[in-house]
Short mmCIF file of C-alpha atoms in Angstrom, two decimals:
data_model
loop_
_atom_site.label_atom_id
_atom_site.label_comp_id
_atom_site.label_asym_id
_atom_site.label_seq_id
_atom_site.Cartn_x
_atom_site.Cartn_y
_atom_site.Cartn_z
CA MET H 1 103.11 28.01 27.15
CA VAL H 2 104.82 29.45 30.97
CA PHE H 3 106.90 32.44 30.44
CA ARG H 4 109.64 33.65 32.11
CA ASP H 5 108.25 36.49 32.86
CA ARG H 6 106.17 40.13 32.25
CA ILE H 7 109.53 41.13 29.54
CA ASP H 8 109.68 37.62 28.30
CA ALA H 9 105.44 37.57 27.13
CA GLY H 10 106.13 40.43 26.26
CA ARG H 11 108.73 40.11 23.47
CA GLN H 12 107.25 37.56 22.59
CA LEU H 13 103.98 39.13 21.71
CA VAL H 14 105.97 41.94 20.26
CA ALA H 15 106.57 38.49 17.58
CA ALA H 16 103.09 38.45 17.39
CA LEU H 17 102.26 41.33 16.82
CA SER H 18 104.87 42.55 14.39
CA LYS H 19 102.77 43.78 11.44
CA TRP H 20 102.05 46.75 13.46
CA ARG H 21 105.35 47.85 13.98
CA GLY H 22 106.24 51.17 12.22
CA ALA H 23 102.45 52.02 12.01
CA SER H 24 102.93 54.10 15.20
CA PRO H 25 100.45 52.47 17.45
CA LEU H 26 99.66 52.95 20.64
CA VAL H 27 99.84 50.76 23.39
CA PHE H 28 97.66 50.75 26.01
CA ALA H 29 98.83 48.84 29.13
CA ILE H 30 95.80 47.93 32.16
CA PRO H 31 97.74 48.32 36.13
CA ARG H 32 99.69 47.94 37.56
CA GLY H 33 101.23 44.10 36.07
CA ALA H 34 100.89 44.52 32.82
CA VAL H 35 103.11 48.63 32.23
CA PRO H 36 106.15 46.50 32.37
CA MET H 37 105.09 44.67 29.52
CA GLY H 38 103.62 47.26 27.12
CA LYS H 39 106.60 49.74 27.73
CA VAL H 40 108.59 46.30 25.69
CA VAL H 41 105.47 45.72 23.11
CA ALA H 42 105.72 49.28 23.07
CA ASP H 43 109.00 49.96 22.38
CA GLY H 44 108.82 47.00 20.45
CA LEU H 45 106.84 48.57 17.60
CA GLU H 46 108.15 51.61 17.23
CA GLY H 47 105.25 53.08 19.06
CA GLU H 48 103.53 55.19 22.10
CA LEU H 49 103.13 53.81 25.39
CA ASP H 50 99.66 55.05 28.01
CA VAL H 51 98.38 53.33 30.57
CA VAL H 52 93.30 52.64 30.33
CA LEU H 53 92.97 52.69 34.12
CA ILE H 54 90.74 49.84 34.66
CA ARG H 55 89.41 48.28 37.92
CA LYS H 56 87.72 45.29 38.83
CA LEU H 57 84.91 44.54 40.53
CA HIS H 58 85.65 41.83 42.89
CA ALA H 59 83.40 38.91 44.03
CA PRO H 60 82.04 39.67 48.21
CA GLY H 61 84.00 37.51 49.92
CA ASN H 62 86.68 36.61 46.96
CA PRO H 63 88.99 39.85 46.31
CA GLU H 64 90.30 37.49 43.42
CA PHE H 65 87.38 36.64 41.20
CA ALA H 66 86.30 39.59 39.28
CA VAL H 67 82.02 40.01 38.17
CA GLY H 68 82.92 43.23 36.94
CA ALA H 69 84.49 46.17 35.93
CA VAL H 70 84.41 49.76 35.34
CA ASP H 71 86.39 51.86 33.64
CA GLU H 72 87.42 55.58 33.95
CA THR H 73 84.03 57.37 32.75
CA GLY H 74 81.89 55.28 35.41
CA TRP H 75 81.03 52.73 32.44
CA SER H 76 81.13 49.50 34.27
CA TYR H 77 80.77 45.22 32.27
CA ILE H 78 78.76 43.01 34.61
CA ALA H 79 79.03 39.05 34.19
CA ASP H 80 76.12 37.36 33.61
CA TYR H 81 77.02 35.64 36.94
CA ALA H 82 77.15 38.08 39.79
CA ALA H 83 74.07 37.50 40.99
CA ARG H 84 74.97 34.33 41.85
CA ALA H 85 78.37 34.96 43.19
CA GLY H 86 76.84 37.17 45.72
CA ALA H 87 77.24 40.51 44.01
CA THR H 88 73.69 42.92 44.95
CA PRO H 89 72.92 46.02 43.22
CA ASP H 90 73.82 47.80 46.61
CA TYR H 91 76.88 45.59 46.35
CA LEU H 92 78.08 47.00 43.04
CA ARG H 93 77.39 50.70 43.73
CA ARG H 94 79.47 50.54 46.73
CA GLU H 95 82.24 48.56 44.73
CA ILE H 96 81.79 50.86 41.73
CA ALA H 97 82.83 53.91 43.68
CA ALA H 98 85.54 52.89 45.73
CA GLU H 99 87.46 51.88 42.69
CA LEU H 100 86.61 54.93 40.60
CA GLU H 101 88.20 57.27 43.91
CA THR H 102 91.33 55.05 43.16
CA MET H 103 91.37 55.34 39.70
CA ARG H 104 91.23 59.03 40.84
CA ARG H 105 93.69 59.19 42.37
CA ARG H 106 95.72 56.91 40.51
CA ARG H 107 95.56 58.93 37.37
CA ALA H 108 96.36 62.18 38.87
CA GLN H 109 99.84 59.92 39.75
CA TYR H 110 100.90 58.22 37.01
CA THR H 111 100.36 60.84 34.89
CA PRO H 112 100.26 63.94 36.46
CA VAL H 113 101.25 65.96 33.86
CA ARG H 114 99.51 65.67 30.92
CA PRO H 115 95.84 64.09 29.85
CA PRO H 116 95.74 59.74 28.13
CA LEU H 117 97.01 60.08 24.80
CA ASP H 118 94.00 59.81 22.35
CA PRO H 119 93.99 56.31 19.63
CA ALA H 120 91.85 58.66 17.44
CA GLY H 121 92.27 57.64 14.70
CA ARG H 122 95.44 54.94 15.36
CA ILE H 123 96.06 52.01 16.02
CA ALA H 124 95.06 51.53 19.75
CA ILE H 125 96.78 47.58 21.00
CA VAL H 126 95.84 46.85 24.94
CA VAL H 127 97.60 44.36 26.62
CA ASP H 128 97.10 42.65 30.34
CA ASP H 129 99.56 39.79 31.08
CA GLY H 130 96.53 37.21 30.72
CA LEU H 131 92.43 37.15 30.33
CA ALA H 132 90.85 34.61 33.49
CA THR H 133 86.98 35.95 32.50
CA GLY H 134 88.50 39.27 30.64
CA ALA H 135 86.12 41.68 32.41
CA THR H 136 88.80 43.47 32.95
CA MET H 137 89.79 43.80 29.18
CA ILE H 138 85.79 44.21 28.14
CA ALA H 139 85.62 47.12 30.29
CA ALA H 140 89.45 48.72 28.86
CA LEU H 141 87.61 47.76 24.77
CA HIS H 142 84.99 49.75 25.70
CA ALA H 143 86.30 52.65 27.14
CA LEU H 144 88.96 52.73 24.11
CA ARG H 145 86.68 52.47 21.56
CA ALA H 146 84.62 54.91 22.79
CA ARG H 147 87.67 57.02 21.69
CA ALA H 148 87.33 56.08 18.13
CA PRO H 149 90.50 54.07 17.89
CA ARG H 150 90.99 52.68 13.92
CA ARG H 151 91.88 49.54 14.55
CA LEU H 152 91.32 48.75 18.44
CA ILE H 153 93.47 45.36 19.15
CA CYS H 154 93.35 42.84 22.53
CA ALA H 155 96.65 41.68 22.56
CA VAL H 156 97.88 38.86 26.22
CA PRO H 157 99.88 36.24 26.01
CA VAL H 158 97.51 34.26 27.36
CA ALA H 159 94.00 33.52 28.56
CA SER H 160 90.91 31.10 28.81
CA GLU H 161 89.03 29.81 26.23
CA GLU H 162 85.94 31.99 27.95
CA ALA H 163 87.80 34.79 28.43
CA VAL H 164 89.24 34.79 24.27
CA ALA H 165 84.91 34.22 23.32
CA ALA H 166 84.41 37.30 26.08
CA VAL H 167 86.18 38.91 24.49
CA ARG H 168 86.02 39.25 21.22
CA ALA H 169 82.78 40.91 19.99
CA HIS H 170 84.66 43.73 21.77
CA CYS H 171 87.10 44.52 19.04
CA ASP H 172 88.76 43.71 15.86
CA GLU H 173 91.43 41.73 16.36
CA VAL H 174 92.72 38.56 19.43
CA VAL H 175 95.93 37.96 19.41
CA CYS H 176 96.77 35.62 22.80
CA LEU H 177 99.29 33.89 22.42
CA ASP H 178 98.03 30.34 24.61
CA THR H 179 94.44 29.19 25.28
CA PRO H 180 95.43 26.24 27.81
CA PRO H 181 93.44 23.61 29.27
CA GLY H 182 93.02 23.57 32.95
CA PHE H 183 93.56 27.54 32.90
CA TYR H 184 92.90 28.81 37.31
CA ALA H 185 94.53 32.00 37.41
CA VAL H 186 97.19 33.73 34.92
CA GLY H 187 99.89 33.89 37.45
CA GLN H 188 100.22 30.03 36.94
CA PHE H 189 100.98 30.61 33.68
CA TYR H 190 104.75 32.74 35.14
CA ARG H 191 107.70 31.53 36.91
CA ASP H 192 107.62 35.39 37.87
CA PHE H 193 104.99 36.87 38.46
CA ARG H 194 105.63 39.50 40.93
CA GLN H 195 103.65 42.06 41.52
CA VAL H 196 103.87 45.69 40.22
CA ASP H 197 103.74 48.38 42.24
CA ASP H 198 103.09 52.59 41.68
CA ALA H 199 106.36 53.57 42.33
CA GLU H 200 106.92 51.22 39.13
CA VAL H 201 104.70 52.48 36.80
CA VAL H 202 105.20 55.82 37.80
CA ASP H 203 108.14 55.93 36.98
CA LEU H 204 108.22 53.93 33.06
CA LEU H 205 105.31 56.42 32.41
CA ARG H 206 108.38 59.16 33.30
CA GLU H 207 110.45 57.75 31.42
CA VAL H 208 107.93 57.47 28.34
CA GLY H 209 107.02 60.70 29.49
CA THR H 210 110.57 61.99 29.47
CA LYS H 211 111.60 60.88 25.84
CA ALA H 212 108.62 62.17 24.10
CA ARG H 213 110.10 65.40 25.43
CA THR H 214 113.56 65.12 24.07
CA ALA H 215 112.78 63.13 21.19
#
């Protein structure tokens, strides 16, 4: 399965998640790439959109390979292969500190006039554009599980089989449209996988906030 772009993938996720339409789900997108997709999902399910800020912890010398992830509270998930990839405890402490600072800046930029939306007692759907290792999604699910949603769902268009197996224990349900063989990188399953910048994320969240205030 190859998606035209993130909007196409989001529309297909809406169909797969249609049982939650009208249940006022809260859709959490992992910035930056998943935010346009998350808006499509939230609109299609008649829900709300927010972001869950998670940062990958990159392997030394290989910024495309995640050895873990950290959430806004500082809780981190470290993959069991991190040490083999060269990530020493000192390296991980420095990486975590740097990514926490990035998240503090982004929270101030993305939602400057309101706190994160509260998933307590609600259907919480965490959306990303794909899972390679699952590290980022695991940290996102952990962050939201601590806030007591009624049901916690991981929803992605594409993932490796290993990533789906890894995240399954951290949520109530996994919705994944495809787990293709030969998985190398998420971008190989999109014809258009352009980068999403901070300005686009800010504009989308501002649009969502404006609609909420005028509803």
